[in-house]
mmCIF file of N, CA and C in Angstrom:
data_model
loop_
_atom_site.group_PDB
_atom_site.id
_atom_site.type_symbol
_atom_site.label_atom_id
_atom_site.label_comp_id
_atom_site.label_asym_id
_atom_site.label_seq_id
_atom_site.Cartn_x
_atom_site.Cartn_y
_atom_site.Cartn_z
ATOM 1 N N MET C 1 0.825 -1.190 0.000
ATOM 2 C CA MET C 1 0.000 0.000 0.000
ATOM 3 C C MET C 1 0.864 1.247 0.000
ATOM 4 N N SER C 2 0.383 2.267 -0.658
ATOM 5 C CA SER C 2 1.102 3.538 -0.744
ATOM 6 C C SER C 2 0.735 4.413 0.440
ATOM 7 N N SER C 3 1.698 5.175 0.932
ATOM 8 C CA SER C 3 1.438 6.064 2.055
ATOM 9 C C SER C 3 0.978 7.430 1.587
ATOM 10 N N ILE C 4 0.842 7.623 0.260
ATOM 11 C CA ILE C 4 0.393 8.908 -0.274
ATOM 12 C C ILE C 4 -1.115 8.963 -0.157
ATOM 13 N N PRO C 5 -1.632 10.034 0.427
ATOM 14 C CA PRO C 5 -3.083 10.132 0.554
ATOM 15 C C PRO C 5 -3.727 10.299 -0.819
ATOM 16 N N PRO C 6 -4.932 9.792 -0.994
ATOM 17 C CA PRO C 6 -5.591 9.906 -2.292
ATOM 18 C C PRO C 6 -5.847 11.366 -2.647
ATOM 19 N N GLY C 7 -5.672 11.699 -3.930
ATOM 20 C CA GLY C 7 -5.936 13.046 -4.397
ATOM 21 C C GLY C 7 -7.415 13.264 -4.591
ATOM 22 N N PRO C 8 -7.806 14.453 -4.964
ATOM 23 C CA PRO C 8 -9.230 14.760 -5.100
ATOM 24 C C PRO C 8 -9.908 13.924 -6.177
ATOM 25 N N ALA C 9 -9.176 13.577 -7.240
ATOM 26 C CA ALA C 9 -9.788 12.775 -8.303
ATOM 27 C C ALA C 9 -10.138 11.385 -7.792
ATOM 28 N N GLU C 10 -9.227 10.811 -6.942
ATOM 29 C CA GLU C 10 -9.496 9.484 -6.388
ATOM 30 C C GLU C 10 -10.633 9.520 -5.362
ATOM 31 N N ARG C 11 -10.799 10.664 -4.749
ATOM 32 C CA ARG C 11 -11.871 10.789 -3.733
ATOM 33 C C ARG C 11 -13.193 11.167 -4.383
ATOM 34 N N GLY C 12 -13.196 11.415 -5.700
ATOM 35 C CA GLY C 12 -14.434 11.781 -6.382
ATOM 36 C C GLY C 12 -14.767 13.247 -6.210
ATOM 37 N N GLN C 13 -13.783 14.075 -5.875
ATOM 38 C CA GLN C 13 -14.004 15.512 -5.679
ATOM 39 C C GLN C 13 -13.257 16.295 -6.745
ATOM 40 N N ASP C 14 -13.693 17.534 -6.918
ATOM 41 C CA ASP C 14 -12.955 18.450 -7.784
ATOM 42 C C ASP C 14 -11.709 18.910 -7.043
ATOM 43 N N PRO C 15 -10.606 19.114 -7.762
ATOM 44 C CA PRO C 15 -9.393 19.579 -7.088
ATOM 45 C C PRO C 15 -9.575 21.001 -6.567
ATOM 46 N N SER C 16 -8.906 21.301 -5.465
ATOM 47 C CA SER C 16 -9.007 22.640 -4.880
ATOM 48 C C SER C 16 -8.134 23.604 -5.676
ATOM 49 N N VAL C 17 -8.339 24.877 -5.437
ATOM 50 C CA VAL C 17 -7.559 25.910 -6.104
ATOM 51 C C VAL C 17 -6.082 25.748 -5.751
ATOM 52 N N GLY C 18 -5.786 25.431 -4.513
ATOM 53 C CA GLY C 18 -4.401 25.237 -4.079
ATOM 54 C C GLY C 18 -3.750 24.081 -4.812
ATOM 55 N N GLU C 19 -4.502 22.994 -4.984
ATOM 56 C CA GLU C 19 -3.950 21.844 -5.701
ATOM 57 C C GLU C 19 -3.736 22.174 -7.182
ATOM 58 N N LEU C 20 -4.676 22.890 -7.772
ATOM 59 C CA LEU C 20 -4.519 23.305 -9.164
ATOM 60 C C LEU C 20 -3.322 24.244 -9.321
ATOM 61 N N LEU C 21 -3.181 25.152 -8.382
ATOM 62 C CA LEU C 21 -2.047 26.082 -8.422
ATOM 63 C C LEU C 21 -0.727 25.331 -8.285
ATOM 64 N N SER C 22 -0.719 24.301 -7.448
ATOM 65 C CA SER C 22 0.480 23.491 -7.276
ATOM 66 C C SER C 22 0.848 22.781 -8.580
ATOM 67 N N VAL C 23 -0.141 22.245 -9.263
ATOM 68 C CA VAL C 23 0.095 21.560 -10.533
ATOM 69 C C VAL C 23 0.610 22.549 -11.582
ATOM 70 N N VAL C 24 -0.014 23.719 -11.659
ATOM 71 C CA VAL C 24 0.407 24.730 -12.628
ATOM 72 C C VAL C 24 1.826 25.201 -12.330
ATOM 73 N N THR C 25 2.132 25.414 -11.056
ATOM 74 C CA THR C 25 3.472 25.844 -10.659
ATOM 75 C C THR C 25 4.502 24.790 -11.051
ATOM 76 N N SER C 26 4.194 23.553 -10.822
ATOM 77 C CA SER C 26 5.095 22.469 -11.194
ATOM 78 C C SER C 26 5.307 22.435 -12.704
ATOM 79 N N ASP C 27 4.232 22.601 -13.465
ATOM 80 C CA ASP C 27 4.343 22.604 -14.929
ATOM 81 C C ASP C 27 5.166 23.787 -15.421
ATOM 82 N N VAL C 28 4.982 24.952 -14.807
ATOM 83 C CA VAL C 28 5.752 26.133 -15.205
ATOM 84 C C VAL C 28 7.235 25.930 -14.888
ATOM 85 N N GLN C 29 7.526 25.334 -13.749
ATOM 86 C CA GLN C 29 8.922 25.054 -13.397
ATOM 87 C C GLN C 29 9.548 24.091 -14.406
ATOM 88 N N THR C 30 8.816 23.063 -14.776
ATOM 89 C CA THR C 30 9.312 22.106 -15.769
ATOM 90 C C THR C 30 9.539 22.800 -17.106
ATOM 91 N N LEU C 31 8.588 23.617 -17.513
ATOM 92 C CA LEU C 31 8.716 24.355 -18.762
ATOM 93 C C LEU C 31 9.929 25.273 -18.720
ATOM 94 N N PHE C 32 10.137 25.969 -17.612
ATOM 95 C CA PHE C 32 11.277 26.868 -17.483
ATOM 96 C C PHE C 32 12.584 26.097 -17.584
ATOM 97 N N ARG C 33 12.672 24.951 -16.904
ATOM 98 C CA ARG C 33 13.889 24.131 -16.980
ATOM 99 C C ARG C 33 14.152 23.680 -18.419
ATOM 100 N N GLN C 34 13.099 23.301 -19.123
ATOM 101 C CA GLN C 34 13.256 22.876 -20.510
ATOM 102 C C GLN C 34 13.716 24.029 -21.392
ATOM 103 N N GLU C 35 13.205 25.225 -21.138
ATOM 104 C CA GLU C 35 13.621 26.398 -21.911
ATOM 105 C C GLU C 35 15.098 26.710 -21.656
ATOM 106 N N VAL C 36 15.535 26.579 -20.421
ATOM 107 C CA VAL C 36 16.943 26.824 -20.092
ATOM 108 C C VAL C 36 17.824 25.801 -20.800
ATOM 109 N N GLU C 37 17.408 24.546 -20.823
ATOM 110 C CA GLU C 37 18.170 23.511 -21.519
ATOM 111 C C GLU C 37 18.224 23.790 -23.019
ATOM 112 N N LEU C 38 17.118 24.265 -23.585
ATOM 113 C CA LEU C 38 17.105 24.621 -25.006
ATOM 114 C C LEU C 38 18.074 25.769 -25.279
ATOM 115 N N ALA C 39 18.086 26.761 -24.408
ATOM 116 C CA ALA C 39 19.007 27.890 -24.580
ATOM 117 C C ALA C 39 20.454 27.416 -24.516
ATOM 118 N N LYS C 40 20.750 26.547 -23.559
ATOM 119 C CA LYS C 40 22.122 26.019 -23.444
ATOM 120 C C LYS C 40 22.510 25.267 -24.710
ATOM 121 N N ALA C 41 21.607 24.454 -25.217
ATOM 122 C CA ALA C 41 21.897 23.674 -26.420
ATOM 123 C C ALA C 41 22.143 24.592 -27.620
ATOM 124 N N GLU C 42 21.342 25.643 -27.737
ATOM 125 C CA GLU C 42 21.524 26.576 -28.852
ATOM 126 C C GLU C 42 22.856 27.304 -28.756
ATOM 127 N N VAL C 43 23.215 27.739 -27.550
ATOM 128 C CA VAL C 43 24.478 28.451 -27.368
ATOM 129 C C VAL C 43 25.648 27.523 -27.676
ATOM 130 N N ARG C 44 25.565 26.264 -27.207
ATOM 131 C CA ARG C 44 26.622 25.294 -27.507
ATOM 132 C C ARG C 44 26.750 25.076 -29.010
ATOM 133 N N GLN C 45 25.613 24.979 -29.686
ATOM 134 C CA GLN C 45 25.618 24.740 -31.127
ATOM 135 C C GLN C 45 26.267 25.913 -31.867
ATOM 136 N N GLU C 46 25.918 27.132 -31.510
ATOM 137 C CA GLU C 46 26.509 28.301 -32.157
ATOM 138 C C GLU C 46 27.998 28.407 -31.845
ATOM 139 N N ALA C 47 28.380 28.102 -30.600
ATOM 140 C CA ALA C 47 29.801 28.157 -30.228
ATOM 141 C C ALA C 47 30.592 27.104 -30.994
ATOM 142 N N ALA C 48 30.011 25.933 -31.170
ATOM 143 C CA ALA C 48 30.699 24.877 -31.924
ATOM 144 C C ALA C 48 30.885 25.293 -33.380
ATOM 145 N N LYS C 49 29.856 25.907 -33.967
ATOM 146 C CA LYS C 49 29.978 26.377 -35.341
ATOM 147 C C LYS C 49 31.066 27.435 -35.452
ATOM 148 N N ALA C 50 31.077 28.374 -34.520
ATOM 149 C CA ALA C 50 32.087 29.440 -34.554
ATOM 150 C C ALA C 50 33.482 28.862 -34.330
ATOM 151 N N GLY C 51 33.609 27.891 -33.427
ATOM 152 C CA GLY C 51 34.910 27.276 -33.154
ATOM 153 C C GLY C 51 35.450 26.519 -34.356
ATOM 154 N N LYS C 52 34.587 25.778 -35.020
ATOM 155 C CA LYS C 52 35.019 25.048 -36.213
ATOM 156 C C LYS C 52 35.445 26.018 -37.318
ATOM 157 N N ALA C 53 34.672 27.077 -37.495
ATOM 158 C CA ALA C 53 35.018 28.069 -38.519
ATOM 159 C C ALA C 53 36.354 28.727 -38.186
ATOM 160 N N ALA C 54 36.569 29.048 -36.910
ATOM 161 C CA ALA C 54 37.823 29.680 -36.505
ATOM 162 C C ALA C 54 39.006 28.736 -36.728
ATOM 163 N N GLY C 55 38.829 27.458 -36.428
ATOM 164 C CA GLY C 55 39.885 26.482 -36.662
ATOM 165 C C GLY C 55 40.230 26.361 -38.135
ATOM 166 N N MET C 56 39.207 26.369 -38.969
ATOM 167 C CA MET C 56 39.447 26.295 -40.410
ATOM 168 C C MET C 56 40.150 27.558 -40.911
ATOM 169 N N TYR C 57 39.728 28.694 -40.394
ATOM 170 C CA TYR C 57 40.411 29.944 -40.752
ATOM 171 C C TYR C 57 41.871 29.891 -40.326
ATOM 172 N N GLY C 58 42.120 29.377 -39.152
ATOM 173 C CA GLY C 58 43.493 29.295 -38.650
ATOM 174 C C GLY C 58 44.371 28.401 -39.510
ATOM 175 N N GLY C 59 43.874 27.215 -39.836
ATOM 176 C CA GLY C 59 44.635 26.291 -40.675
ATOM 177 C C GLY C 59 44.882 26.852 -42.065
ATOM 178 N N ALA C 60 43.845 27.425 -42.640
ATOM 179 C CA ALA C 60 43.991 28.026 -43.968
ATOM 180 C C ALA C 60 44.926 29.225 -43.905
ATOM 181 N N GLY C 61 44.843 29.951 -42.830
ATOM 182 C CA GLY C 61 45.707 31.123 -42.671
ATOM 183 C C GLY C 61 47.175 30.744 -42.604
ATOM 184 N N PHE C 62 47.480 29.708 -41.859
ATOM 185 C CA PHE C 62 48.876 29.290 -41.753
ATOM 186 C C PHE C 62 49.403 28.788 -43.092
ATOM 187 N N GLY C 63 48.624 27.948 -43.760
ATOM 188 C CA GLY C 63 49.041 27.451 -45.083
ATOM 189 C C GLY C 63 49.214 28.592 -46.069
ATOM 190 N N GLY C 64 48.270 29.495 -46.057
ATOM 191 C CA GLY C 64 48.360 30.650 -46.936
ATOM 192 C C GLY C 64 49.549 31.534 -46.593
ATOM 193 N N TYR C 65 49.817 31.651 -45.306
ATOM 194 C CA TYR C 65 50.960 32.454 -44.867
ATOM 195 C C TYR C 65 52.264 31.912 -45.448
ATOM 196 N N MET C 66 52.431 30.604 -45.370
ATOM 197 C CA MET C 66 53.665 30.005 -45.890
ATOM 198 C C MET C 66 53.794 30.222 -47.400
ATOM 199 N N VAL C 67 52.715 30.019 -48.122
ATOM 200 C CA VAL C 67 52.741 30.226 -49.578
ATOM 201 C C VAL C 67 53.047 31.684 -49.892
ATOM 202 N N LEU C 68 52.363 32.565 -49.207
ATOM 203 C CA LEU C 68 52.538 33.985 -49.497
ATOM 204 C C LEU C 68 53.910 34.505 -49.074
ATOM 205 N N LEU C 69 54.466 33.938 -48.029
ATOM 206 C CA LEU C 69 55.804 34.333 -47.608
ATOM 207 C C LEU C 69 56.807 34.062 -48.737
ATOM 208 N N PHE C 70 56.748 32.866 -49.277
ATOM 209 C CA PHE C 70 57.689 32.519 -50.330
ATOM 210 C C PHE C 70 57.384 33.245 -51.640
ATOM 211 N N LEU C 71 56.116 33.460 -51.937
ATOM 212 C CA LEU C 71 55.782 34.249 -53.134
ATOM 213 C C LEU C 71 56.240 35.699 -52.970
ATOM 214 N N SER C 72 56.116 36.216 -51.765
ATOM 215 C CA SER C 72 56.565 37.589 -51.509
ATOM 216 C C SER C 72 58.079 37.700 -51.670
ATOM 217 N N LEU C 73 58.801 36.725 -51.136
ATOM 218 C CA LEU C 73 60.256 36.736 -51.300
ATOM 219 C C LEU C 73 60.636 36.656 -52.785
ATOM 220 N N ALA C 74 59.906 35.827 -53.528
ATOM 221 C CA ALA C 74 60.174 35.719 -54.964
ATOM 222 C C ALA C 74 59.870 37.042 -55.664
ATOM 223 N N ALA C 75 58.783 37.710 -55.260
ATOM 224 C CA ALA C 75 58.429 38.998 -55.863
ATOM 225 C C ALA C 75 59.491 40.051 -55.557
ATOM 226 N N VAL C 76 59.953 40.091 -54.317
ATOM 227 C CA VAL C 76 60.997 41.053 -53.950
ATOM 228 C C VAL C 76 62.256 40.786 -54.769
ATOM 229 N N LEU C 77 62.662 39.542 -54.862
ATOM 230 C CA LEU C 77 63.865 39.211 -55.626
ATOM 231 C C LEU C 77 63.689 39.504 -57.111
ATOM 232 N N GLY C 78 62.489 39.262 -57.614
ATOM 233 C CA GLY C 78 62.225 39.559 -59.029
ATOM 234 C C GLY C 78 62.269 41.051 -59.292
ATOM 235 N N LEU C 79 61.629 41.842 -58.423
ATOM 236 C CA LEU C 79 61.653 43.288 -58.596
ATOM 237 C C LEU C 79 63.045 43.865 -58.364
ATOM 238 N N ALA C 80 63.808 43.217 -57.516
ATOM 239 C CA ALA C 80 65.172 43.696 -57.248
ATOM 240 C C ALA C 80 66.052 43.602 -58.486
ATOM 241 N N ASN C 81 65.648 42.818 -59.456
ATOM 242 C CA ASN C 81 66.406 42.742 -60.715
ATOM 243 C C ASN C 81 66.235 44.005 -61.552
ATOM 244 N N VAL C 82 65.134 44.741 -61.345
ATOM 245 C CA VAL C 82 64.882 45.933 -62.161
ATOM 246 C C VAL C 82 64.962 47.230 -61.361
ATOM 247 N N MET C 83 65.035 47.148 -60.039
ATOM 248 C CA MET C 83 65.127 48.346 -59.198
ATOM 249 C C MET C 83 65.894 48.014 -57.930
ATOM 250 N N ASP C 84 66.103 49.029 -57.110
ATOM 251 C CA ASP C 84 66.793 48.842 -55.837
ATOM 252 C C ASP C 84 65.995 47.874 -54.959
ATOM 253 N N GLY C 85 66.686 47.004 -54.209
ATOM 254 C CA GLY C 85 66.038 45.999 -53.365
ATOM 255 C C GLY C 85 65.145 46.596 -52.296
ATOM 256 N N GLY C 86 65.516 47.731 -51.734
ATOM 257 C CA GLY C 86 64.686 48.392 -50.712
ATOM 258 C C GLY C 86 63.339 48.816 -51.254
ATOM 259 N N TRP C 87 63.350 49.404 -52.485
ATOM 260 C CA TRP C 87 62.096 49.819 -53.106
ATOM 261 C C TRP C 87 61.250 48.593 -53.465
ATOM 262 N N ALA C 88 61.873 47.551 -53.902
ATOM 263 C CA ALA C 88 61.147 46.322 -54.242
ATOM 264 C C ALA C 88 60.441 45.761 -53.006
ATOM 265 N N ALA C 89 61.143 45.729 -51.875
ATOM 266 C CA ALA C 89 60.537 45.240 -50.630
ATOM 267 C C ALA C 89 59.401 46.149 -50.182
ATOM 268 N N LEU C 90 59.563 47.464 -50.339
ATOM 269 C CA LEU C 90 58.511 48.414 -49.955
ATOM 270 C C LEU C 90 57.254 48.227 -50.803
ATOM 271 N N ILE C 91 57.419 48.006 -52.095
ATOM 272 C CA ILE C 91 56.264 47.791 -52.976
ATOM 273 C C ILE C 91 55.517 46.517 -52.570
ATOM 274 N N VAL C 92 56.249 45.436 -52.332
ATOM 275 C CA VAL C 92 55.611 44.179 -51.926
ATOM 276 C C VAL C 92 54.898 44.357 -50.577
ATOM 277 N N ALA C 93 55.515 45.070 -49.661
ATOM 278 C CA ALA C 93 54.895 45.317 -48.351
ATOM 279 C C ALA C 93 53.609 46.140 -48.503
ATOM 280 N N ALA C 94 53.606 47.126 -49.382
ATOM 281 C CA ALA C 94 52.409 47.947 -49.598
ATOM 282 C C ALA C 94 51.271 47.108 -50.177
ATOM 283 N N VAL C 95 51.608 46.220 -51.105
ATOM 284 C CA VAL C 95 50.578 45.330 -51.661
ATOM 285 C C VAL C 95 49.972 44.481 -50.554
ATOM 286 N N TRP C 96 50.825 43.945 -49.671
ATOM 287 C CA TRP C 96 50.322 43.118 -48.579
ATOM 288 C C TRP C 96 49.503 43.925 -47.574
ATOM 289 N N ALA C 97 49.814 45.188 -47.395
ATOM 290 C CA ALA C 97 49.018 46.034 -46.503
ATOM 291 C C ALA C 97 47.593 46.186 -47.037
ATOM 292 N N VAL C 98 47.465 46.359 -48.345
ATOM 293 C CA VAL C 98 46.133 46.468 -48.958
ATOM 294 C C VAL C 98 45.377 45.144 -48.823
ATOM 295 N N VAL C 99 46.055 44.042 -49.109
ATOM 296 C CA VAL C 99 45.417 42.719 -48.985
ATOM 297 C C VAL C 99 44.953 42.489 -47.544
ATOM 298 N N ALA C 100 45.786 42.828 -46.576
ATOM 299 C CA ALA C 100 45.427 42.636 -45.165
ATOM 300 C C ALA C 100 44.208 43.461 -44.795
ATOM 301 N N ALA C 101 44.120 44.682 -45.269
ATOM 302 C CA ALA C 101 42.968 45.539 -44.959
ATOM 303 C C ALA C 101 41.674 44.956 -45.530
ATOM 304 N N VAL C 102 41.747 44.453 -46.753
ATOM 305 C CA VAL C 102 40.553 43.858 -47.372
ATOM 306 C C VAL C 102 40.130 42.598 -46.621
ATOM 307 N N LEU C 103 41.077 41.735 -46.281
ATOM 308 C CA LEU C 103 40.753 40.501 -45.549
ATOM 309 C C LEU C 103 40.189 40.800 -44.161
ATOM 310 N N TYR C 104 40.730 41.790 -43.482
ATOM 311 C CA TYR C 104 40.214 42.175 -42.166
ATOM 312 C C TYR C 104 38.751 42.599 -42.279
ATOM 313 N N GLN C 105 38.444 43.416 -43.267
ATOM 314 C CA GLN C 105 37.076 43.905 -43.436
ATOM 315 C C GLN C 105 36.114 42.754 -43.734
ATOM 316 N N ARG C 106 36.509 41.841 -44.602
ATOM 317 C CA ARG C 106 35.639 40.706 -44.929
ATOM 318 C C ARG C 106 35.445 39.791 -43.729
ATOM 319 N N GLY C 107 36.512 39.542 -42.962
ATOM 320 C CA GLY C 107 36.395 38.707 -41.767
ATOM 321 C C GLY C 107 35.481 39.327 -40.726
ATOM 322 N N ARG C 108 35.580 40.617 -40.559
ATOM 323 C CA ARG C 108 34.732 41.329 -39.594
ATOM 324 C C ARG C 108 33.264 41.242 -40.004
ATOM 325 N N THR C 109 33.008 41.367 -41.292
ATOM 326 C CA THR C 109 31.635 41.260 -41.793
ATOM 327 C C THR C 109 31.069 39.861 -41.547
ATOM 328 N N ARG C 110 31.867 38.835 -41.785
ATOM 329 C CA ARG C 110 31.389 37.466 -41.564
ATOM 330 C C ARG C 110 31.176 37.167 -40.088
ATOM 331 N N MET C 111 32.024 37.682 -39.230
ATOM 332 C CA MET C 111 31.888 37.410 -37.806
ATOM 333 C C MET C 111 30.595 38.003 -37.262
ATOM 334 N N ARG C 112 30.115 39.041 -37.882
ATOM 335 C CA ARG C 112 28.851 39.651 -37.445
ATOM 336 C C ARG C 112 27.654 38.745 -37.706
ATOM 337 N N THR C 113 27.804 37.721 -38.545
ATOM 338 C CA THR C 113 26.687 36.815 -38.827
ATOM 339 C C THR C 113 26.538 35.732 -37.771
ATOM 340 N N VAL C 114 27.535 35.578 -36.885
ATOM 341 C CA VAL C 114 27.433 34.588 -35.809
ATOM 342 C C VAL C 114 26.468 35.129 -34.768
ATOM 343 N N SER C 115 25.463 34.340 -34.431
ATOM 344 C CA SER C 115 24.433 34.787 -33.498
ATOM 345 C C SER C 115 24.681 34.213 -32.105
ATOM 346 N N PRO C 116 25.065 35.067 -31.137
ATOM 347 C CA PRO C 116 25.265 34.569 -29.774
ATOM 348 C C PRO C 116 23.954 34.400 -29.011
ATOM 349 N N LYS C 117 22.864 34.946 -29.547
ATOM 350 C CA LYS C 117 21.577 34.886 -28.871
ATOM 351 C C LYS C 117 20.820 33.638 -29.316
ATOM 352 N N PRO C 118 20.292 32.852 -28.391
ATOM 353 C CA PRO C 118 19.514 31.652 -28.756
ATOM 354 C C PRO C 118 18.139 32.039 -29.303
ATOM 355 N N GLU C 119 18.041 32.194 -30.607
ATOM 356 C CA GLU C 119 16.836 32.706 -31.253
ATOM 357 C C GLU C 119 15.586 31.864 -30.958
ATOM 358 N N GLN C 120 15.692 30.542 -31.070
ATOM 359 C CA GLN C 120 14.529 29.688 -30.841
ATOM 360 C C GLN C 120 14.027 29.809 -29.415
ATOM 361 N N THR C 121 14.930 29.878 -28.471
ATOM 362 C CA THR C 121 14.527 29.973 -27.071
ATOM 363 C C THR C 121 13.831 31.300 -26.806
ATOM 364 N N VAL C 122 14.355 32.374 -27.340
ATOM 365 C CA VAL C 122 13.737 33.685 -27.139
ATOM 366 C C VAL C 122 12.318 33.676 -27.704
ATOM 367 N N GLU C 123 12.163 33.130 -28.907
ATOM 368 C CA GLU C 123 10.836 33.064 -29.519
ATOM 369 C C GLU C 123 9.898 32.192 -28.684
ATOM 370 N N SER C 124 10.394 31.066 -28.218
ATOM 371 C CA SER C 124 9.582 30.161 -27.412
ATOM 372 C C SER C 124 9.165 30.817 -26.096
ATOM 373 N N LEU C 125 10.087 31.541 -25.477
ATOM 374 C CA LEU C 125 9.754 32.237 -24.225
ATOM 375 C C LEU C 125 8.705 33.316 -24.454
ATOM 376 N N LYS C 126 8.776 34.000 -25.585
ATOM 377 C CA LYS C 126 7.760 35.004 -25.912
ATOM 378 C C LYS C 126 6.389 34.344 -26.058
ATOM 379 N N GLU C 127 6.380 33.184 -26.742
ATOM 380 C CA GLU C 127 5.115 32.455 -26.900
ATOM 381 C C GLU C 127 4.584 31.993 -25.555
ATOM 382 N N ASP C 128 5.477 31.508 -24.678
ATOM 383 C CA ASP C 128 5.054 31.058 -23.351
ATOM 384 C C ASP C 128 4.480 32.211 -22.540
ATOM 385 N N ALA C 129 5.122 33.375 -22.613
ATOM 386 C CA ALA C 129 4.633 34.534 -21.869
ATOM 387 C C ALA C 129 3.277 34.971 -22.393
ATOM 388 N N GLU C 130 3.102 34.936 -23.709
ATOM 389 C CA GLU C 130 1.813 35.299 -24.297
ATOM 390 C C GLU C 130 0.728 34.314 -23.859
ATOM 391 N N TRP C 131 1.066 33.037 -23.855
ATOM 392 C CA TRP C 131 0.099 32.037 -23.417
ATOM 393 C C TRP C 131 -0.249 32.227 -21.943
ATOM 394 N N ALA C 132 0.739 32.532 -21.119
ATOM 395 C CA ALA C 132 0.493 32.724 -19.686
ATOM 396 C C ALA C 132 -0.437 33.916 -19.443
ATOM 397 N N ARG C 133 -0.332 34.940 -20.282
ATOM 398 C CA ARG C 133 -1.212 36.107 -20.133
ATOM 399 C C ARG C 133 -2.628 35.802 -20.607
ATOM 400 N N HIS C 134 -2.744 34.978 -21.640
ATOM 401 C CA HIS C 134 -4.056 34.668 -22.235
ATOM 402 C C HIS C 134 -4.144 33.171 -22.487
ATOM 403 N N PRO C 135 -4.321 32.347 -21.443
ATOM 404 C CA PRO C 135 -4.267 30.886 -21.618
ATOM 405 C C PRO C 135 -5.420 30.299 -22.420
ATOM 406 N N THR C 136 -6.490 31.033 -22.665
ATOM 407 C CA THR C 136 -7.637 30.454 -23.391
ATOM 408 C C THR C 136 -7.505 30.628 -24.888
ATOM 409 N N LYS C 137 -6.504 31.367 -25.368
ATOM 410 C CA LYS C 137 -6.371 31.573 -26.818
ATOM 411 C C LYS C 137 -5.778 30.365 -27.485
#
């Protein structure tokens, strides 16, 4: 036998306001916990996407750096055949300054597309709040 006293349904009675409030409070707590878990999952998912993208950028950057280092040295040596070596190095450096500025701007634009806010959770919480204000709709 269970030591839990029978609830109003088992006794053939309607539940009291206190019992209904207890059930609603429990459901709201469960809903809130689920919303928090959804937010955590969304944040983890966005962080994982950003981390993978950053790792790929890093690997590509290093490989590109090595290629460009040697191409730059070749360009300086090639230009040094027709002009002073100092001017040749300055021209190559200026070209790289322009390339760096363009890449910085494009990277900054792409980073702005990463969403740190859990969009689905925010929308779901708005719907929950609307339902709580008008539960009969």
